[in-house]
CSV table of C-alpha atoms in Angstrom, one decimal:
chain,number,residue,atom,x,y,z
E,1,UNK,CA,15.5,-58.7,53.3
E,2,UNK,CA,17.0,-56.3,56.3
E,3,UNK,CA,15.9,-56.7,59.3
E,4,UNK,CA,15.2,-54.8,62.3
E,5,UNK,CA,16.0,-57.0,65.5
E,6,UNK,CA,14.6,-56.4,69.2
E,7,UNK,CA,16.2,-58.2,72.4
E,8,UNK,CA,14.7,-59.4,74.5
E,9,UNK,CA,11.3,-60.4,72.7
E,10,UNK,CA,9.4,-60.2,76.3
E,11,UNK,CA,10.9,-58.9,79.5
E,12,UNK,CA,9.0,-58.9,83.2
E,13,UNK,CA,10.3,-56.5,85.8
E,14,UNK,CA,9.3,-55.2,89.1
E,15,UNK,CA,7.9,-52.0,89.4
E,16,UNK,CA,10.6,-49.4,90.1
E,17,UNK,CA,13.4,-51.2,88.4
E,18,UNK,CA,15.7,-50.2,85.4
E,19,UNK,CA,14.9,-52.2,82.3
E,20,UNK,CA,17.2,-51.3,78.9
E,21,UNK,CA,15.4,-52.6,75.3
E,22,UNK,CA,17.6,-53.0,72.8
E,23,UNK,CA,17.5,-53.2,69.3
E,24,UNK,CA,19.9,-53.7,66.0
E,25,UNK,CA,18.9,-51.3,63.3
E,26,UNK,CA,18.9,-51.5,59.8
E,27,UNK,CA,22.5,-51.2,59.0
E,28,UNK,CA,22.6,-48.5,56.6
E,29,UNK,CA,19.9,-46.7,57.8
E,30,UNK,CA,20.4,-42.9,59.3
E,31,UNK,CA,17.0,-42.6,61.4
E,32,UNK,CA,15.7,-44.8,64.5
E,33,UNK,CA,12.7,-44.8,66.4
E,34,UNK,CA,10.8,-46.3,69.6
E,35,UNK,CA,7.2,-46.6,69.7
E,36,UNK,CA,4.5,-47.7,72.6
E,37,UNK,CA,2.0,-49.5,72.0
E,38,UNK,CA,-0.4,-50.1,75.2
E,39,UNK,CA,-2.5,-53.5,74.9
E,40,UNK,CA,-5.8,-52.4,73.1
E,41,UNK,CA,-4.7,-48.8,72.4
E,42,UNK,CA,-2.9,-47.3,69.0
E,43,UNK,CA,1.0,-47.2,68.6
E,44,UNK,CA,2.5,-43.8,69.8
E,45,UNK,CA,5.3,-42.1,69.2
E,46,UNK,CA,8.0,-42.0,71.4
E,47,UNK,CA,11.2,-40.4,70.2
E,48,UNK,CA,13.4,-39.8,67.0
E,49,UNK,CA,17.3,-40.7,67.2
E,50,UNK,CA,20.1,-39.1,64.4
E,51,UNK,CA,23.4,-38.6,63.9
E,52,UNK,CA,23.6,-39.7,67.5
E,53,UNK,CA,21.4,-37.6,69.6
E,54,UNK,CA,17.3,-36.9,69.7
E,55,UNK,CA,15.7,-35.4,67.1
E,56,UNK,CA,12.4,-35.4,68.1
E,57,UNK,CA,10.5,-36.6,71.2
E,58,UNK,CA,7.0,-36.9,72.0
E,59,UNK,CA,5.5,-35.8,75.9
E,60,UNK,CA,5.4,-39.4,76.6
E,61,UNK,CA,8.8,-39.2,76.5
E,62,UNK,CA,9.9,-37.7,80.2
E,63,UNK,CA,13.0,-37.8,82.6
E,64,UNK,CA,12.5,-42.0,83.3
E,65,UNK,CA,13.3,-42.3,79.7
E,66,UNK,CA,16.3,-42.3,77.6
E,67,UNK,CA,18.4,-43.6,74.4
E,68,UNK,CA,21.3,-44.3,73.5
E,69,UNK,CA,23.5,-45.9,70.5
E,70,UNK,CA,26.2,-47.2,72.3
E,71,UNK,CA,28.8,-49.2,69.5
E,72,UNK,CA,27.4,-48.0,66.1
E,73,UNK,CA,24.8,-51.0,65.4
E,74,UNK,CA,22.5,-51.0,68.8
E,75,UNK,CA,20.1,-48.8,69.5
E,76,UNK,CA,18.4,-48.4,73.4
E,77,UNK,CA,15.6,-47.8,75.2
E,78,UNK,CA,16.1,-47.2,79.0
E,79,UNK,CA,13.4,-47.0,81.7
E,80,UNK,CA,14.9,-45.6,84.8
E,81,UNK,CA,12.6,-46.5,87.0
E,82,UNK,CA,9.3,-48.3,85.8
E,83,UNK,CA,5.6,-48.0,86.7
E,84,UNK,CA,2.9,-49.8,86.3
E,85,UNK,CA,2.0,-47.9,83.0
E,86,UNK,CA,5.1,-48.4,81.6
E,87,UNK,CA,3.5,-52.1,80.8
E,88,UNK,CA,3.8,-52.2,76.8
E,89,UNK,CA,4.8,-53.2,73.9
E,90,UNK,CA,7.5,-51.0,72.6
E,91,UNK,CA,8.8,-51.0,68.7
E,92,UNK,CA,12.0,-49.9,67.3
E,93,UNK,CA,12.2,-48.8,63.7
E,94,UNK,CA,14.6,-47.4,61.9
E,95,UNK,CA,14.4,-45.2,58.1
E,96,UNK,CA,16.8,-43.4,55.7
E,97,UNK,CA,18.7,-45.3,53.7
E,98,UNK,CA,22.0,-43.5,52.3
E,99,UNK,CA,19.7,-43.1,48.9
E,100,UNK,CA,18.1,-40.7,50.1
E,101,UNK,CA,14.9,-43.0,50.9
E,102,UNK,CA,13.3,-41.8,54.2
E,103,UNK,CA,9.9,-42.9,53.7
E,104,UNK,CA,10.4,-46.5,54.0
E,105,UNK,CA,10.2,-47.4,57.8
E,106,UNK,CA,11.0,-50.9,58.7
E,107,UNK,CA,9.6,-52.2,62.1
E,108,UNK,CA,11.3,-54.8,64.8
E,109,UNK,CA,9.0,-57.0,66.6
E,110,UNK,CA,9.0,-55.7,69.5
E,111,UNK,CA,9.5,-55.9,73.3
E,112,UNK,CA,6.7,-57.3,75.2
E,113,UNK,CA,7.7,-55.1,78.5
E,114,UNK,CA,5.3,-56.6,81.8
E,115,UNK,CA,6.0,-54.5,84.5
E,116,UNK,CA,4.6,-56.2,88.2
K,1,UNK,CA,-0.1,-31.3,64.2
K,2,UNK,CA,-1.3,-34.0,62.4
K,3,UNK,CA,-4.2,-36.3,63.3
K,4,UNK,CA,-5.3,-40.0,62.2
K,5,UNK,CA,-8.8,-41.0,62.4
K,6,UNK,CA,-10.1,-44.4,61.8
K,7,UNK,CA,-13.7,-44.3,62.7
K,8,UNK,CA,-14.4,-48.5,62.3
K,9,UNK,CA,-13.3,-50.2,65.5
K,10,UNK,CA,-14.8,-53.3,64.0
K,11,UNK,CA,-15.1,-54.8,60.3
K,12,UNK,CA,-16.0,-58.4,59.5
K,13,UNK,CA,-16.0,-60.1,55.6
K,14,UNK,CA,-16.5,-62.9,54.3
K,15,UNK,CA,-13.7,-65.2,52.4
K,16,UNK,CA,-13.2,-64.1,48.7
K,17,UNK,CA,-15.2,-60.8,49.3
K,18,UNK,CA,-14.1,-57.2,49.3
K,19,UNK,CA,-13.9,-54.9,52.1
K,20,UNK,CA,-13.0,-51.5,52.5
K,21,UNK,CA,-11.5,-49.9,55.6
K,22,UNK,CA,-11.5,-45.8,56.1
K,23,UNK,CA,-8.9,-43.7,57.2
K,24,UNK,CA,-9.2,-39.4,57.7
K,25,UNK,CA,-6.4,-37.4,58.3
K,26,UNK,CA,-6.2,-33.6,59.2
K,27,UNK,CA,-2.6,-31.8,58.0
K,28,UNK,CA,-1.7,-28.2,57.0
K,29,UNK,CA,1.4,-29.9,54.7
K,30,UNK,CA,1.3,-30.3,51.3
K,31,UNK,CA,4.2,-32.9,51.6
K,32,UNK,CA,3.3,-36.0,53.4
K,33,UNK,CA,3.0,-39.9,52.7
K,34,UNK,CA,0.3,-42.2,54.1
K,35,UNK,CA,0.5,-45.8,55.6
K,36,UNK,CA,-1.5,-49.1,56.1
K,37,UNK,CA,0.2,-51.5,58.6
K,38,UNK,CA,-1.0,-54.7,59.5
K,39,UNK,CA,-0.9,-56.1,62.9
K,40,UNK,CA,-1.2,-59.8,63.4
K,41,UNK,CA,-1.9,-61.7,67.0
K,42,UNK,CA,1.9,-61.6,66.9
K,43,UNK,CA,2.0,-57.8,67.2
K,44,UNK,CA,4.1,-57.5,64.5
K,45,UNK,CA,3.7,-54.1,62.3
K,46,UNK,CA,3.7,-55.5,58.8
K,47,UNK,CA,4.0,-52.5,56.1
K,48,UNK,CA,0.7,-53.1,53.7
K,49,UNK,CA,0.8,-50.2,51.3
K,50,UNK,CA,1.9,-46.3,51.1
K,51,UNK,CA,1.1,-43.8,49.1
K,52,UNK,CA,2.9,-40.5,48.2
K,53,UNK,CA,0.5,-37.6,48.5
K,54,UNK,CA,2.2,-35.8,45.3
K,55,UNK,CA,1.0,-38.9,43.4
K,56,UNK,CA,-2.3,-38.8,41.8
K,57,UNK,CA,-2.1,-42.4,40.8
K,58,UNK,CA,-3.8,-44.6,43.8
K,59,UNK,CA,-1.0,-47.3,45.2
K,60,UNK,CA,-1.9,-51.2,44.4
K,61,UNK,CA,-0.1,-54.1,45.7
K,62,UNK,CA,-1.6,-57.6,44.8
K,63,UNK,CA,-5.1,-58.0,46.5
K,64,UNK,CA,-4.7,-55.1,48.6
K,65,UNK,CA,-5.4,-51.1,46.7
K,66,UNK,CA,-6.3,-47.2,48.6
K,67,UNK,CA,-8.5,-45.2,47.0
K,68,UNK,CA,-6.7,-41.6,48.1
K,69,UNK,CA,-8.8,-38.1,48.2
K,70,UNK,CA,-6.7,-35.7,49.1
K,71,UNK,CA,-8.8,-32.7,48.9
K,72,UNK,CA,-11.3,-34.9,51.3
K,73,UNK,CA,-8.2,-36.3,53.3
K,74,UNK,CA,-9.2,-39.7,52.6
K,75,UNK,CA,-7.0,-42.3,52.7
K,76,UNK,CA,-9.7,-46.1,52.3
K,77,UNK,CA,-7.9,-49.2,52.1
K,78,UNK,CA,-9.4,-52.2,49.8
K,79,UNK,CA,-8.5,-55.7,50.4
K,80,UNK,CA,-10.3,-57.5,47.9
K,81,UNK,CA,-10.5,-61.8,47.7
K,82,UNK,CA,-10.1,-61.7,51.1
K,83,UNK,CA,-8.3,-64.3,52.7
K,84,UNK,CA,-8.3,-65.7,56.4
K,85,UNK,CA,-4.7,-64.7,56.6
K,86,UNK,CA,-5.5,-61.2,55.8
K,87,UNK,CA,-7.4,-61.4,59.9
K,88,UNK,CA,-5.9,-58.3,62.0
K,89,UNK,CA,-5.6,-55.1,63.5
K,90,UNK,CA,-5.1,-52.6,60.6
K,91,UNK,CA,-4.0,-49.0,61.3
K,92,UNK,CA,-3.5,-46.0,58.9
K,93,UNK,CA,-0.2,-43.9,59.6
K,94,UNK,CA,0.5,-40.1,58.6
K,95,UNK,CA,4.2,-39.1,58.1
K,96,UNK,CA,5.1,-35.9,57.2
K,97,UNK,CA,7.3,-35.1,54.0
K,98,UNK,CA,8.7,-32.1,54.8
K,99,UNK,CA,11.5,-32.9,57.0
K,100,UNK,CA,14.0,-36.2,56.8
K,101,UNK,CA,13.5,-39.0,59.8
K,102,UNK,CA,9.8,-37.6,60.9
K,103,UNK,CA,7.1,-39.6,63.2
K,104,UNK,CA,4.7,-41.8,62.2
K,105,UNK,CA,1.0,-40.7,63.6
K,106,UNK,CA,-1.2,-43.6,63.9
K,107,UNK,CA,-4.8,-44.2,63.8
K,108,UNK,CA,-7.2,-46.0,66.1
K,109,UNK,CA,-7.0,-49.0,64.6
K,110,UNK,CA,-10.1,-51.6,62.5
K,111,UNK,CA,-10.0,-55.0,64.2
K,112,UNK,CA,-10.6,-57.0,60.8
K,113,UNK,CA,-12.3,-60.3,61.2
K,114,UNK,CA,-12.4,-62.7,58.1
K,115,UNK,CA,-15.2,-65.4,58.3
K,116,UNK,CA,-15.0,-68.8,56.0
């Protein structure tokens, strides 16, 4: 079955440094994702990605963050310059197959992100 | 905008018994589908069960059925024979179906703990 891949699986950084998550969609899929998920608390939206720019975005989702699809098959997350807070676990996912199936989203496993 | 609300932090059973797991939502759409993930010590988000709100018929997979009110905006997960692999966070999602490539709202989250 597809798969969603994340790299790295956890990543440690010092506070104030850039960190880039990356991720391998589903191939054929048309929609990505990135979602937070602070240890203990529910998994939030971040921001919505087609036909290469942002479709949606949530208020989490300020100047220190950005995304980017850079060769056609990965998918970024960049932190500019992280806090404290930033310390999560962040999901891609990616939907929409050329069917016309959007409801189906498959999850990666995520990015431990420790930020010290 | 949409909310989730899953008012049991905390749910224990015991091995081969039946537990049920609630999940409100609050939506002005007509057009939406509803999710149980599963979220093992791994953190992975394992996809459980959806359900299509235009579908009367409740959505079943194996051990694992919702029992979906939509004029309450009820959306109860049943896990019946329950087994110790079936141990983890589980969270009910709202997505809306009125537009292609839309968010994923989570709930809280039910901490399920299966004794033997």
């Amino acid at each position: 079955e597809p798969e969603v891949t994340q790299t790295p699986s956890h990543q440690v950084t010092q506070m104030g440094q850039e960190v880039i998550l990356r991720c391998v969609p589903i191939s054929n899929h048309l929609y990505f994702y990135w979602y937070r998920q602070i240890l203990g608390q529910k998994v939030e939206f971040l921001v919505s990605f087609y036909n290469n720019e942002i479709s949606e975005k949530s208020e989490i989702f300020d100047d220190q963050f950005s995304v980017e699809r850079p060769d056609g098959s990965n998918f970024t997350l960049k932190i500019r310059s992280t806090k404290l807070e930033d310390s999560a676990m962040y999901f891609c996912a990616s939907s929409g197959g050329q069917t016309g199936d959007d409801y189906g989203y498959t999850f990666g496993s995520g990015t431990r992100l420790t930020v010290v | 905008a949409q909310t989730v609300t899953q008012s049991q932090p905390e749910m224990s059973v015991q091995e081969a018994e039946t537990v049920t797991l609630s999940c409100t939502y609050d939506t002005s759409e007509s057009d939406y589908y509803l999710f149980w993930y599963k979220q093992p010590p791994s953190r992975q988000m394992i996809l459980v069960i959806r359900q299509e709100a235009y579908k009367q018929q409740n959505a079943t997979e194996n051990r694992f059925s919702v029992n979906f009110q939509k004029a309450a905006k009820s959306f109860s997960l049943k896990i019946s024979d329950s087994q110790l692999g079936d141990a983890a966070m589980y969270f009910c999602a709202y997505r809306s179906g009125e537009t292609s490539g839309s968010r994923l709202t989570f709930g809280e989250g039910t901490q399920l703990t299966v004794n033997p």
